[in-house]
PDB file of C-alpha atoms in Angstrom:
ATOM      1  CA  MET A   1      93.293  69.479  84.223  1.00  0.00           C
ATOM      2  CA  PRO A   2      91.242  71.145  82.012  1.00  0.00           C
ATOM      3  CA  PRO A   3      91.711  70.912  78.341  1.00  0.00           C
ATOM      4  CA  ASN A   4      91.572  74.711  77.848  1.00  0.00           C
ATOM      5  CA  ASP A   5      91.231  77.682  80.507  1.00  0.00           C
ATOM      6  CA  ASN A   6      88.741  79.710  79.453  1.00  0.00           C
ATOM      7  CA  ARG A   7      85.575  78.751  82.137  1.00  0.00           C
ATOM      8  CA  ILE A   8      85.922  79.543  85.335  1.00  0.00           C
ATOM      9  CA  ASP A   9      82.850  79.059  88.241  1.00  0.00           C
ATOM     10  CA  ALA A  10      81.485  81.096  90.953  1.00  0.00           C
ATOM     11  CA  ARG A  11      83.337  78.804  93.444  1.00  0.00           C
ATOM     12  CA  ASP A  12      86.447  79.500  91.480  1.00  0.00           C
ATOM     13  CA  TRP A  13      85.948  83.246  91.916  1.00  0.00           C
ATOM     14  CA  SER A  14      85.276  82.644  95.565  1.00  0.00           C
ATOM     15  CA  LEU A  15      88.338  80.799  95.993  1.00  0.00           C
ATOM     16  CA  LEU A  16      90.332  82.998  93.933  1.00  0.00           C
ATOM     17  CA  ALA A  17      89.300  85.750  96.581  1.00  0.00           C
ATOM     18  CA  LEU A  18      90.295  83.529  99.424  1.00  0.00           C
ATOM     19  CA  LEU A  19      93.903  82.923  97.577  1.00  0.00           C
ATOM     20  CA  SER A  20      94.225  86.941  96.839  1.00  0.00           C
ATOM     21  CA  MET A  21      93.687  87.601 100.779  1.00  0.00           C
ATOM     22  CA  LEU A  22      96.120  84.634 101.616  1.00  0.00           C
ATOM     23  CA  TRP A  23      99.086  85.956  99.038  1.00  0.00           C
ATOM     24  CA  GLY A  24      98.289  89.435  99.683  1.00  0.00           C
ATOM     25  CA  GLY A  25      99.396  89.022 103.414  1.00  0.00           C
ATOM     26  CA  SER A  26     103.056  87.297 102.051  1.00  0.00           C
ATOM     27  CA  PHE A  27     104.265  90.953 101.543  1.00  0.00           C
ATOM     28  CA  PHE A  28     103.175  92.541 105.164  1.00  0.00           C
ATOM     29  CA  PHE A  29     104.897  89.361 106.803  1.00  0.00           C
ATOM     30  CA  ASN A  30     107.818  89.166 104.622  1.00  0.00           C
ATOM     31  CA  GLY A  31     107.841  93.184 105.038  1.00  0.00           C
ATOM     32  CA  ALA A  32     107.924  92.279 109.083  1.00  0.00           C
ATOM     33  CA  ALA A  33     110.261  89.529 109.098  1.00  0.00           C
ATOM     34  CA  LEU A  34     112.841  91.049 106.733  1.00  0.00           C
ATOM     35  CA  ARG A  35     113.895  93.408 109.924  1.00  0.00           C
ATOM     36  CA  GLU A  36     115.868  90.324 111.620  1.00  0.00           C
ATOM     37  CA  LEU A  37     116.038  87.690 109.144  1.00  0.00           C
ATOM     38  CA  PRO A  38     118.192  87.351 105.427  1.00  0.00           C
ATOM     39  CA  PRO A  39     116.096  86.680 103.001  1.00  0.00           C
ATOM     40  CA  LEU A  40     116.802  83.227 102.116  1.00  0.00           C
ATOM     41  CA  THR A  41     117.001  81.847 105.732  1.00  0.00           C
ATOM     42  CA  LEU A  42     112.800  83.602 105.666  1.00  0.00           C
ATOM     43  CA  VAL A  43     112.529  82.086 102.653  1.00  0.00           C
ATOM     44  CA  PHE A  44     113.196  78.131 103.605  1.00  0.00           C
ATOM     45  CA  LEU A  45     111.542  78.669 107.229  1.00  0.00           C
ATOM     46  CA  ARG A  46     108.489  79.733 104.683  1.00  0.00           C
ATOM     47  CA  VAL A  47     108.272  76.395 102.975  1.00  0.00           C
ATOM     48  CA  ALA A  48     109.826  74.376 105.765  1.00  0.00           C
ATOM     49  CA  LEU A  49     107.085  75.204 108.029  1.00  0.00           C
ATOM     50  CA  GLY A  50     104.400  75.117 105.459  1.00  0.00           C
ATOM     51  CA  ALA A  51     105.739  71.563 104.884  1.00  0.00           C
ATOM     52  CA  ALA A  52     105.511  70.921 108.293  1.00  0.00           C
ATOM     53  CA  ILE A  53     101.856  71.782 108.646  1.00  0.00           C
ATOM     54  CA  LEU A  54     100.941  70.206 105.439  1.00  0.00           C
ATOM     55  CA  LEU A  55     102.295  66.660 106.674  1.00  0.00           C
ATOM     56  CA  PRO A  56      99.724  65.279 109.259  1.00  0.00           C
ATOM     57  CA  LEU A  57      97.044  66.688 106.502  1.00  0.00           C
ATOM     58  CA  LEU A  58      98.717  64.616 104.250  1.00  0.00           C
ATOM     59  CA  ARG A  59      98.609  61.431 106.489  1.00  0.00           C
ATOM     60  CA  LEU A  60      94.557  61.703 107.271  1.00  0.00           C
ATOM     61  CA  ARG A  61      93.850  61.956 103.911  1.00  0.00           C
ATOM     62  CA  GLY A  62      96.049  58.592 103.425  1.00  0.00           C
ATOM     63  CA  ILE A  63      97.592  60.174 100.370  1.00  0.00           C
ATOM     64  CA  GLY A  64     100.867  58.630  99.995  1.00  0.00           C
ATOM     65  CA  PHE A  65     104.412  59.679  99.075  1.00  0.00           C
ATOM     66  CA  PRO A  66     105.674  59.440  95.906  1.00  0.00           C
ATOM     67  CA  ARG A  67     107.730  56.466  94.651  1.00  0.00           C
ATOM     68  CA  GLY A  68     111.906  57.063  93.896  1.00  0.00           C
ATOM     69  CA  VAL A  69     113.058  59.655  91.689  1.00  0.00           C
ATOM     70  CA  PRO A  70     110.677  59.560  88.861  1.00  0.00           C
ATOM     71  CA  GLY A  71     107.506  60.026  91.287  1.00  0.00           C
ATOM     72  CA  TRP A  72     109.640  62.998  92.946  1.00  0.00           C
ATOM     73  CA  LYS A  73     110.879  64.633  89.447  1.00  0.00           C
ATOM     74  CA  PRO A  74     107.996  66.370  88.931  1.00  0.00           C
ATOM     75  CA  PHE A  75     107.466  68.083  92.419  1.00  0.00           C
ATOM     76  CA  VAL A  76     111.250  69.216  92.157  1.00  0.00           C
ATOM     77  CA  VAL A  77     110.614  70.877  89.419  1.00  0.00           C
ATOM     78  CA  ILE A  78     107.090  72.706  90.361  1.00  0.00           C
ATOM     79  CA  GLY A  79     108.844  73.589  93.824  1.00  0.00           C
ATOM     80  CA  LEU A  80     111.942  74.970  91.978  1.00  0.00           C
ATOM     81  CA  LEU A  81     109.491  77.356  89.369  1.00  0.00           C
ATOM     82  CA  ASN A  82     107.005  78.001  91.532  1.00  0.00           C
ATOM     83  CA  ASN A  83     108.860  78.550  95.535  1.00  0.00           C
ATOM     84  CA  VAL A  84     112.585  78.618  95.726  1.00  0.00           C
ATOM     85  CA  ILE A  85     112.911  80.670  92.512  1.00  0.00           C
ATOM     86  CA  PRO A  86     110.248  83.615  92.742  1.00  0.00           C
ATOM     87  CA  PHE A  87     109.865  83.370  96.261  1.00  0.00           C
ATOM     88  CA  SER A  88     114.073  84.167  96.590  1.00  0.00           C
ATOM     89  CA  LEU A  89     113.425  86.839  93.830  1.00  0.00           C
ATOM     90  CA  ILE A  90     110.731  88.556  95.239  1.00  0.00           C
ATOM     91  CA  VAL A  91     111.461  88.681  98.997  1.00  0.00           C
ATOM     92  CA  ILE A  92     115.365  89.610  97.946  1.00  0.00           C
ATOM     93  CA  GLY A  93     113.549  92.154  95.623  1.00  0.00           C
ATOM     94  CA  GLN A  94     111.796  93.347  98.796  1.00  0.00           C
ATOM     95  CA  ILE A  95     115.058  95.036 100.229  1.00  0.00           C
ATOM     96  CA  PHE A  96     115.234  97.188  97.567  1.00  0.00           C
ATOM     97  CA  ILE A  97     111.905  98.295  96.769  1.00  0.00           C
ATOM     98  CA  PRO A  98     109.001  98.649  99.467  1.00  0.00           C
ATOM     99  CA  SER A  99     105.833  96.051  99.509  1.00  0.00           C
ATOM    100  CA  GLY A 100     103.490  97.932  97.570  1.00  0.00           C
ATOM    101  CA  LEU A 101     105.384  98.401  94.371  1.00  0.00           C
ATOM    102  CA  ALA A 102     106.125  94.586  95.071  1.00  0.00           C
ATOM    103  CA  SER A 103     102.872  93.500  94.868  1.00  0.00           C
ATOM    104  CA  VAL A 104     102.318  95.849  91.296  1.00  0.00           C
ATOM    105  CA  LEU A 105     105.199  93.880  89.773  1.00  0.00           C
ATOM    106  CA  ASN A 106     103.651  90.508  91.111  1.00  0.00           C
ATOM    107  CA  ALA A 107     100.430  90.620  89.107  1.00  0.00           C
ATOM    108  CA  THR A 108     102.504  90.999  85.658  1.00  0.00           C
ATOM    109  CA  THR A 109     101.853  87.480  86.574  1.00  0.00           C
ATOM    110  CA  PRO A 110      99.120  86.469  84.584  1.00  0.00           C
ATOM    111  CA  LEU A 111     100.469  88.570  81.030  1.00  0.00           C
ATOM    112  CA  PHE A 112     103.602  86.602  81.650  1.00  0.00           C
ATOM    113  CA  THR A 113     101.199  83.198  82.239  1.00  0.00           C
ATOM    114  CA  VAL A 114      99.200  84.069  79.162  1.00  0.00           C
ATOM    115  CA  LEU A 115     102.799  84.431  76.949  1.00  0.00           C
ATOM    116  CA  VAL A 116     104.105  81.530  78.286  1.00  0.00           C
ATOM    117  CA  MET A 117     101.474  79.622  77.512  1.00  0.00           C
ATOM    118  CA  ALA A 118     101.049  80.664  74.347  1.00  0.00           C
ATOM    119  CA  ALA A 119     104.796  80.243  73.287  1.00  0.00           C
ATOM    120  CA  ALA A 120     104.155  76.408  74.732  1.00  0.00           C
ATOM    121  CA  ARG A 121     101.467  76.113  72.366  1.00  0.00           C
ATOM    122  CA  GLU A 122      99.524  75.154  75.365  1.00  0.00           C
ATOM    123  CA  GLU A 123      96.524  77.517  74.941  1.00  0.00           C
ATOM    124  CA  ALA A 124      95.911  80.198  71.919  1.00  0.00           C
ATOM    125  CA  LEU A 125      96.791  83.666  72.255  1.00  0.00           C
ATOM    126  CA  GLN A 126      93.406  85.344  72.360  1.00  0.00           C
ATOM    127  CA  ALA A 127      92.830  89.008  72.129  1.00  0.00           C
ATOM    128  CA  ARG A 128      90.151  88.892  74.172  1.00  0.00           C
ATOM    129  CA  ARG A 129      92.615  87.129  77.163  1.00  0.00           C
ATOM    130  CA  VAL A 130      95.355  89.713  76.224  1.00  0.00           C
ATOM    131  CA  ALA A 131      93.333  92.817  76.360  1.00  0.00           C
ATOM    132  CA  GLY A 132      91.761  91.600  80.102  1.00  0.00           C
ATOM    133  CA  VAL A 133      94.866  90.989  81.417  1.00  0.00           C
ATOM    134  CA  ALA A 134      96.599  94.323  80.738  1.00  0.00           C
ATOM    135  CA  LEU A 135      93.652  96.174  81.070  1.00  0.00           C
ATOM    136  CA  GLY A 136      93.761  94.737  84.944  1.00  0.00           C
ATOM    137  CA  LEU A 137      97.773  95.212  85.302  1.00  0.00           C
ATOM    138  CA  ALA A 138      96.505  99.064  84.582  1.00  0.00           C
ATOM    139  CA  GLY A 139      94.027  98.686  87.473  1.00  0.00           C
ATOM    140  CA  VAL A 140      96.686  97.694  89.557  1.00  0.00           C
ATOM    141  CA  ILE A 141      98.908 100.940  88.828  1.00  0.00           C
ATOM    142  CA  ILE A 142      96.004 102.746  88.825  1.00  0.00           C
ATOM    143  CA  LEU A 143      94.907 101.379  92.589  1.00  0.00           C
ATOM    144  CA  ARG A 144      98.481 101.194  94.108  1.00  0.00           C
ATOM    145  CA  GLY A 145     100.066 103.866  92.105  1.00  0.00           C
ATOM    146  CA  TRP A 146     103.648 102.736  91.095  1.00  0.00           C
ATOM    147  CA  GLY A 147     105.261 104.314  94.352  1.00  0.00           C
ATOM    148  CA  ILE A 148     108.694 105.011  92.552  1.00  0.00           C
ATOM    149  CA  GLU A 149     111.430 107.073  94.052  1.00  0.00           C
ATOM    150  CA  THR A 150     115.197 107.104  93.642  1.00  0.00           C
ATOM    151  CA  TRP A 151     117.196 105.184  95.523  1.00  0.00           C
ATOM    152  CA  THR A 152     120.180 102.802  94.867  1.00  0.00           C
ATOM    153  CA  GLY A 153     119.312  99.622  94.252  1.00  0.00           C
ATOM    154  CA  GLN A 154     115.418 100.004  92.879  1.00  0.00           C
ATOM    155  CA  GLY A 155     116.095  99.110  89.292  1.00  0.00           C
ATOM    156  CA  LEU A 156     117.429  95.746  90.468  1.00  0.00           C
ATOM    157  CA  GLY A 157     114.816  95.149  92.776  1.00  0.00           C
ATOM    158  CA  ILE A 158     112.071  95.569  90.424  1.00  0.00           C
ATOM    159  CA  LEU A 159     113.763  93.404  87.852  1.00  0.00           C
ATOM    160  CA  LEU A 160     114.104  90.866  90.919  1.00  0.00           C
ATOM    161  CA  CYS A 161     110.440  90.967  91.521  1.00  0.00           C
ATOM    162  CA  LEU A 162     109.479  90.744  87.435  1.00  0.00           C
ATOM    163  CA  GLY A 163     111.239  87.341  87.346  1.00  0.00           C
ATOM    164  CA  GLY A 164     109.899  86.298  90.257  1.00  0.00           C
ATOM    165  CA  ALA A 165     106.423  86.769  88.259  1.00  0.00           C
ATOM    166  CA  LEU A 166     108.014  85.225  84.854  1.00  0.00           C
ATOM    167  CA  SER A 167     109.247  82.138  86.975  1.00  0.00           C
ATOM    168  CA  TYR A 168     105.592  81.761  88.187  1.00  0.00           C
ATOM    169  CA  GLY A 169     104.507  81.511  84.570  1.00  0.00           C
ATOM    170  CA  PHE A 170     106.810  78.966  84.126  1.00  0.00           C
ATOM    171  CA  ALA A 171     105.512  77.249  87.099  1.00  0.00           C
ATOM    172  CA  ALA A 172     101.806  77.094  85.678  1.00  0.00           C
ATOM    173  CA  LEU A 173     103.200  75.585  82.391  1.00  0.00           C
ATOM    174  CA  ALA A 174     104.930  72.852  84.298  1.00  0.00           C
ATOM    175  CA  ALA A 175     102.236  72.674  86.432  1.00  0.00           C
ATOM    176  CA  ARG A 176      99.843  71.794  83.627  1.00  0.00           C
ATOM    177  CA  ARG A 177     102.274  69.343  82.293  1.00  0.00           C
ATOM    178  CA  LEU A 178     103.355  67.255  85.034  1.00  0.00           C
ATOM    179  CA  LEU A 179     100.609  67.358  87.616  1.00  0.00           C
ATOM    180  CA  LYS A 180      97.461  65.916  86.111  1.00  0.00           C
ATOM    181  CA  ASP A 181      96.654  63.570  88.547  1.00  0.00           C
ATOM    182  CA  SER A 182      97.610  64.956  91.654  1.00  0.00           C
ATOM    183  CA  PRO A 183      95.401  65.440  94.598  1.00  0.00           C
ATOM    184  CA  PRO A 184      95.898  69.319  95.591  1.00  0.00           C
ATOM    185  CA  LEU A 185      97.062  68.770  99.192  1.00  0.00           C
ATOM    186  CA  GLY A 186      99.404  66.573  98.148  1.00  0.00           C
ATOM    187  CA  THR A 187     100.863  68.407  95.006  1.00  0.00           C
ATOM    188  CA  ALA A 188     101.365  71.496  97.620  1.00  0.00           C
ATOM    189  CA  THR A 189     103.006  68.850 100.576  1.00  0.00           C
ATOM    190  CA  PHE A 190     105.692  67.704  97.981  1.00  0.00           C
ATOM    191  CA  GLN A 191     106.426  70.448  96.100  1.00  0.00           C
ATOM    192  CA  LEU A 192     107.155  72.070  99.582  1.00  0.00           C
ATOM    193  CA  MET A 193     109.033  69.350 100.807  1.00  0.00           C
ATOM    194  CA  ALA A 194     111.252  69.395  97.662  1.00  0.00           C
ATOM    195  CA  SER A 195     111.408  72.745  97.973  1.00  0.00           C
ATOM    196  CA  THR A 196     112.973  72.855 101.678  1.00  0.00           C
ATOM    197  CA  LEU A 197     115.522  70.407 100.643  1.00  0.00           C
ATOM    198  CA  MET A 198     116.561  72.957  98.344  1.00  0.00           C
ATOM    199  CA  MET A 199     116.400  76.482  99.698  1.00  0.00           C
ATOM    200  CA  ALA A 200     118.320  74.268 103.195  1.00  0.00           C
ATOM    201  CA  LEU A 201     121.379  73.851 100.624  1.00  0.00           C
ATOM    202  CA  VAL A 202     120.877  77.682  99.506  1.00  0.00           C
ATOM    203  CA  ALA A 203     120.553  79.392 102.261  1.00  0.00           C
ATOM    204  CA  GLY A 204     123.056  77.232 104.468  1.00  0.00           C
ATOM    205  CA  VAL A 205     125.879  78.063 101.872  1.00  0.00           C
ATOM    206  CA  VAL A 206     124.925  82.020 101.292  1.00  0.00           C
ATOM    207  CA  GLU A 207     123.707  82.529 104.748  1.00  0.00           C
ATOM    208  CA  GLN A 208     124.433  80.433 107.347  1.00  0.00           C
ATOM    209  CA  PRO A 209     121.651  81.047 109.573  1.00  0.00           C
ATOM    210  CA  TRP A 210     122.618  78.940 112.453  1.00  0.00           C
ATOM    211  CA  ARG A 211     125.270  81.856 113.069  1.00  0.00           C
ATOM    212  CA  LEU A 212     122.054  84.385 113.327  1.00  0.00           C
ATOM    213  CA  PRO A 213     120.975  85.581 116.456  1.00  0.00           C
ATOM    214  CA  MET A 214     117.792  84.669 117.762  1.00  0.00           C
ATOM    215  CA  PRO A 215     115.065  86.837 115.965  1.00  0.00           C
ATOM    216  CA  GLY A 216     111.979  87.797 118.507  1.00  0.00           C
ATOM    217  CA  LEU A 217     108.570  87.420 118.708  1.00  0.00           C
ATOM    218  CA  ALA A 218     107.354  89.536 116.230  1.00  0.00           C
ATOM    219  CA  THR A 219     109.473  88.018 113.826  1.00  0.00           C
ATOM    220  CA  TRP A 220     108.868  84.534 114.530  1.00  0.00           C
ATOM    221  CA  LEU A 221     105.026  85.693 114.288  1.00  0.00           C
ATOM    222  CA  ALA A 222     105.424  86.941 110.627  1.00  0.00           C
ATOM    223  CA  VAL A 223     107.123  83.962 109.965  1.00  0.00           C
ATOM    224  CA  LEU A 224     104.369  81.587 111.351  1.00  0.00           C
ATOM    225  CA  GLY A 225     102.079  83.864 109.530  1.00  0.00           C
ATOM    226  CA  LEU A 226     103.754  83.619 106.091  1.00  0.00           C
ATOM    227  CA  ALA A 227     104.169  79.893 106.444  1.00  0.00           C
ATOM    228  CA  ALA A 228     100.691  78.676 107.724  1.00  0.00           C
ATOM    229  CA  LEU A 229      98.465  80.899 105.611  1.00  0.00           C
ATOM    230  CA  SER A 230     100.682  82.077 102.931  1.00  0.00           C
ATOM    231  CA  THR A 231     102.221  78.999 101.979  1.00  0.00           C
ATOM    232  CA  ALA A 232     100.215  76.102 103.241  1.00  0.00           C
ATOM    233  CA  LEU A 233      96.305  76.915 103.201  1.00  0.00           C
ATOM    234  CA  ALA A 234      97.494  79.217 100.005  1.00  0.00           C
ATOM    235  CA  TYR A 235      98.658  76.350  98.233  1.00  0.00           C
ATOM    236  CA  PHE A 236      96.264  73.922  98.979  1.00  0.00           C
ATOM    237  CA  VAL A 237      93.689  76.418  97.661  1.00  0.00           C
ATOM    238  CA  PHE A 238      95.729  77.208  94.780  1.00  0.00           C
ATOM    239  CA  PHE A 239      95.924  73.896  93.195  1.00  0.00           C
ATOM    240  CA  GLN A 240      92.498  73.292  93.267  1.00  0.00           C
ATOM    241  CA  ILE A 241      91.946  75.840  91.236  1.00  0.00           C
ATOM    242  CA  LEU A 242      94.602  75.206  88.957  1.00  0.00           C
ATOM    243  CA  GLN A 243      93.247  71.570  88.956  1.00  0.00           C
ATOM    244  CA  ARG A 244      89.518  73.075  88.366  1.00  0.00           C
ATOM    245  CA  SER A 245      89.529  76.004  86.204  1.00  0.00           C
ATOM    246  CA  GLY A 246      93.708  75.670  84.347  1.00  0.00           C
ATOM    247  CA  ALA A 247      96.657  77.391  84.717  1.00  0.00           C
ATOM    248  CA  THR A 248      95.432  81.333  83.565  1.00  0.00           C
ATOM    249  CA  ASN A 249      92.910  81.596  85.643  1.00  0.00           C
ATOM    250  CA  VAL A 250      94.232  80.538  88.602  1.00  0.00           C
ATOM    251  CA  MET A 251      97.300  83.496  88.010  1.00  0.00           C
ATOM    252  CA  LEU A 252      94.084  86.045  88.232  1.00  0.00           C
ATOM    253  CA  VAL A 253      94.647  86.102  91.806  1.00  0.00           C
ATOM    254  CA  THR A 254      97.614  88.498  91.561  1.00  0.00           C
ATOM    255  CA  LEU A 255      95.530  91.198  90.022  1.00  0.00           C
ATOM    256  CA  LEU A 256      93.041  90.656  92.989  1.00  0.00           C
ATOM    257  CA  ILE A 257      95.371  90.594  95.718  1.00  0.00           C
ATOM    258  CA  PRO A 258      95.758  94.595  96.254  1.00  0.00           C
ATOM    259  CA  VAL A 259      92.106  94.797  95.824  1.00  0.00           C
ATOM    260  CA  THR A 260      91.278  92.295  98.745  1.00  0.00           C
ATOM    261  CA  ALA A 261      94.737  94.132 100.293  1.00  0.00           C
ATOM    262  CA  ILE A 262      92.880  97.673 100.703  1.00  0.00           C
ATOM    263  CA  LEU A 263      89.603  96.208 101.205  1.00  0.00           C
ATOM    264  CA  LEU A 264      91.082  94.409 104.277  1.00  0.00           C
ATOM    265  CA  GLY A 265      92.925  97.694 105.847  1.00  0.00           C
ATOM    266  CA  TRP A 266      89.266  99.305 105.682  1.00  0.00           C
ATOM    267  CA  LEU A 267      87.521  96.614 106.723  1.00  0.00           C
ATOM    268  CA  VAL A 268      90.000  95.521 109.995  1.00  0.00           C
ATOM    269  CA  LEU A 269      92.248  98.664 110.372  1.00  0.00           C
ATOM    270  CA  GLY A 270      89.413 101.268 109.256  1.00  0.00           C
ATOM    271  CA  GLU A 271      92.090 102.723 106.509  1.00  0.00           C
ATOM    272  CA  PRO A 272      90.429 105.135 104.038  1.00  0.00           C
ATOM    273  CA  ILE A 273      89.893 104.527 100.955  1.00  0.00           C
ATOM    274  CA  SER A 274      90.319 107.054  98.255  1.00  0.00           C
ATOM    275  CA  MET A 275      88.647 107.498  94.281  1.00  0.00           C
ATOM    276  CA  ARG A 276      92.367 106.580  92.716  1.00  0.00           C
ATOM    277  CA  GLU A 277      91.918 102.995  94.379  1.00  0.00           C
ATOM    278  CA  ILE A 278      88.114 102.835  93.562  1.00  0.00           C
ATOM    279  CA  ALA A 279      89.082 103.492  89.876  1.00  0.00           C
ATOM    280  CA  GLY A 280      91.517 100.809  90.280  1.00  0.00           C
ATOM    281  CA  ALA A 281      89.203  98.383  91.527  1.00  0.00           C
ATOM    282  CA  ILE A 282      86.910  98.985  89.069  1.00  0.00           C
ATOM    283  CA  VAL A 283      89.254  99.283  86.295  1.00  0.00           C
ATOM    284  CA  ILE A 284      90.388  95.506  87.659  1.00  0.00           C
ATOM    285  CA  GLY A 285      86.752  94.368  88.132  1.00  0.00           C
ATOM    286  CA  SER A 286      86.380  95.220  83.983  1.00  0.00           C
ATOM    287  CA  ALA A 287      89.285  93.228  83.205  1.00  0.00           C
ATOM    288  CA  LEU A 288      87.977  90.171  85.259  1.00  0.00           C
ATOM    289  CA  ILE A 289      84.473  90.501  83.059  1.00  0.00           C
ATOM    290  CA  VAL A 290      86.597  90.503  80.083  1.00  0.00           C
ATOM    291  CA  ILE A 291      89.135  87.363  80.595  1.00  0.00           C
ATOM    292  CA  ASP A 292      85.994  85.639  81.890  1.00  0.00           C
ATOM    293  CA  GLY A 293      84.030  86.076  78.609  1.00  0.00           C
ATOM    294  CA  ARG A 294      80.681  85.296  79.956  1.00  0.00           C
ATOM    295  CA  ALA A 295      79.603  88.504  80.282  1.00  0.00           C
ATOM    296  CA  LEU A 296      80.537  89.520  76.663  1.00  0.00           C
ATOM    297  CA  ARG A 297      78.847  86.562  75.407  1.00  0.00           C
ATOM    298  CA  ILE A 298      75.900  86.977  76.716  1.00  0.00           C
ATOM    299  CA  LEU A 299      75.641  90.934  75.303  1.00  0.00           C
ATOM    300  CA  GLN A 300      76.165  88.999  72.212  1.00  0.00           C
ATOM    301  CA  ARG A 301      73.650  87.163  72.585  1.00  0.00           C
ATOM    302  CA  VAL A 302      71.070  89.446  73.351  1.00  0.00           C
ATOM    303  CA  GLY A 303      72.325  91.914  70.587  1.00  0.00           C
ATOM    304  CA  LYS A 304      71.663  89.268  68.215  1.00  0.00           C
ATOM    305  CA  VAL A 305      67.848  88.679  69.285  1.00  0.00           C
ATOM    306  CA  PRO A 306      66.371  92.265  67.335  1.00  0.00           C
ATOM    307  CA  ALA A 307      68.558  91.515  64.588  1.00  0.00           C
ATOM    308  CA  LEU A 308      66.848  88.066  64.279  1.00  0.00           C
ATOM    309  CA  ALA A 309      63.218  89.803  64.870  1.00  0.00           C
ATOM    310  CA  ARG A 310      64.051  92.242  62.128  1.00  0.00           C
ATOM    311  CA  ARG A 311      65.192  89.277  59.765  1.00  0.00           C
ATOM    312  CA  CYS A 312      61.693  88.141  60.580  1.00  0.00           C
ATOM    313  CA  HIS A 313      59.623  91.444  60.146  1.00  0.00           C
ATOM    314  CA  GLU A 314      61.449  91.596  56.479  1.00  0.00           C
ATOM    315  CA  ALA A 315      60.844  88.399  55.153  1.00  0.00           C
ATOM    316  CA  GLY A 316      57.264  88.406  56.963  1.00  0.00           C
ATOM    317  CA  GLY A 317      57.756  85.256  59.026  1.00  0.00           C
ATOM    318  CA  LYS A 318      58.425  84.117  62.766  1.00  0.00           C
ATOM    319  CA  PRO A 319      61.461  82.747  64.313  1.00  0.00           C
ATOM    320  CA  GLU A 320      60.957  79.355  64.522  1.00  0.00           C
ATOM    321  CA  GLU A 321      60.487  78.961  60.716  1.00  0.00           C
ATOM    322  CA  PHE A 322      64.321  80.068  60.296  1.00  0.00           C
ATOM    323  CA  PRO A 323      66.948  77.826  60.994  1.00  0.00           C
ATOM    324  CA  HIS A 324      67.501  76.148  64.469  1.00  0.00           C
ATOM    325  CA  HIS A 325      71.572  77.389  64.646  1.00  0.00           C
ATOM    326  CA  GLU A 326      70.336  80.783  63.452  1.00  0.00           C
ATOM    327  CA  ARG A 327      67.651  81.022  66.508  1.00  0.00           C
ATOM    328  CA  SER A 328      69.858  79.436  69.044  1.00  0.00           C
ATOM    329  CA  GLN A 329      73.114  81.669  68.229  1.00  0.00           C
TER     330      GLN A 329
END
């Protein structure tokens, strides 16, 4: 795990874009599957099938299982904070609010992550990063709109989705502290295995899924897409970014999710893109540039060149006559 979360390279930006597409689809899959499945049973199927898909890959890569209770403890904690709590809260929240609003609320995750990391003294509370995340959240709201209407339970749905976003922030902190040496594929598989056991207990007690009627083909396809794409593959990518660039950076994916969802709708389904959506995407892009910081540092260096030349002219000297640290700034 890197010592700070200030740097992110081109490969990680491309992985973030891929992850945003994978996780963006989860809101669609949830909405489709909830028509025939209760929420906790859906979460159980999501993590159980996701773990089953990753297990053969784990064997092919020769990654062994954790040993004993101490070995499994970090993955139980991560599974609870990264899967069981947020998946359950968000999918229950989607019963009361539309998927679009749920994705907007999910975009508060980077803000919660920044605050949790600062409170735990894992990262400094940088004004640039906080401003960038707030700007990105504003862009998401512009792009998607709140879509708020008045109906029973909406306030509860909003609070549940915000609770899920907060849980992701604590999951990022736990992953930073507990999973320093775990390979991404192993981390993704073991946390899903731990989550499967927890959700089997919760769903079994609350919903008794064995008494439910058999869902139709469309529901099973939604569950399979949720498990294979939005869970198994998504978490493999997620933990790669986490290991390379850190906790706060990987949570930036929630700002990208609404953008990729709209672009996919335009490319695949031929859906029109409105000026409001374009404006929101531009604001989000500006926010990511602010958070990344490299463009700002380049502008600062460019701005210092005329000042250095002016000082040289006023002193009647050459740039190389000034101290090296002044020329290199």
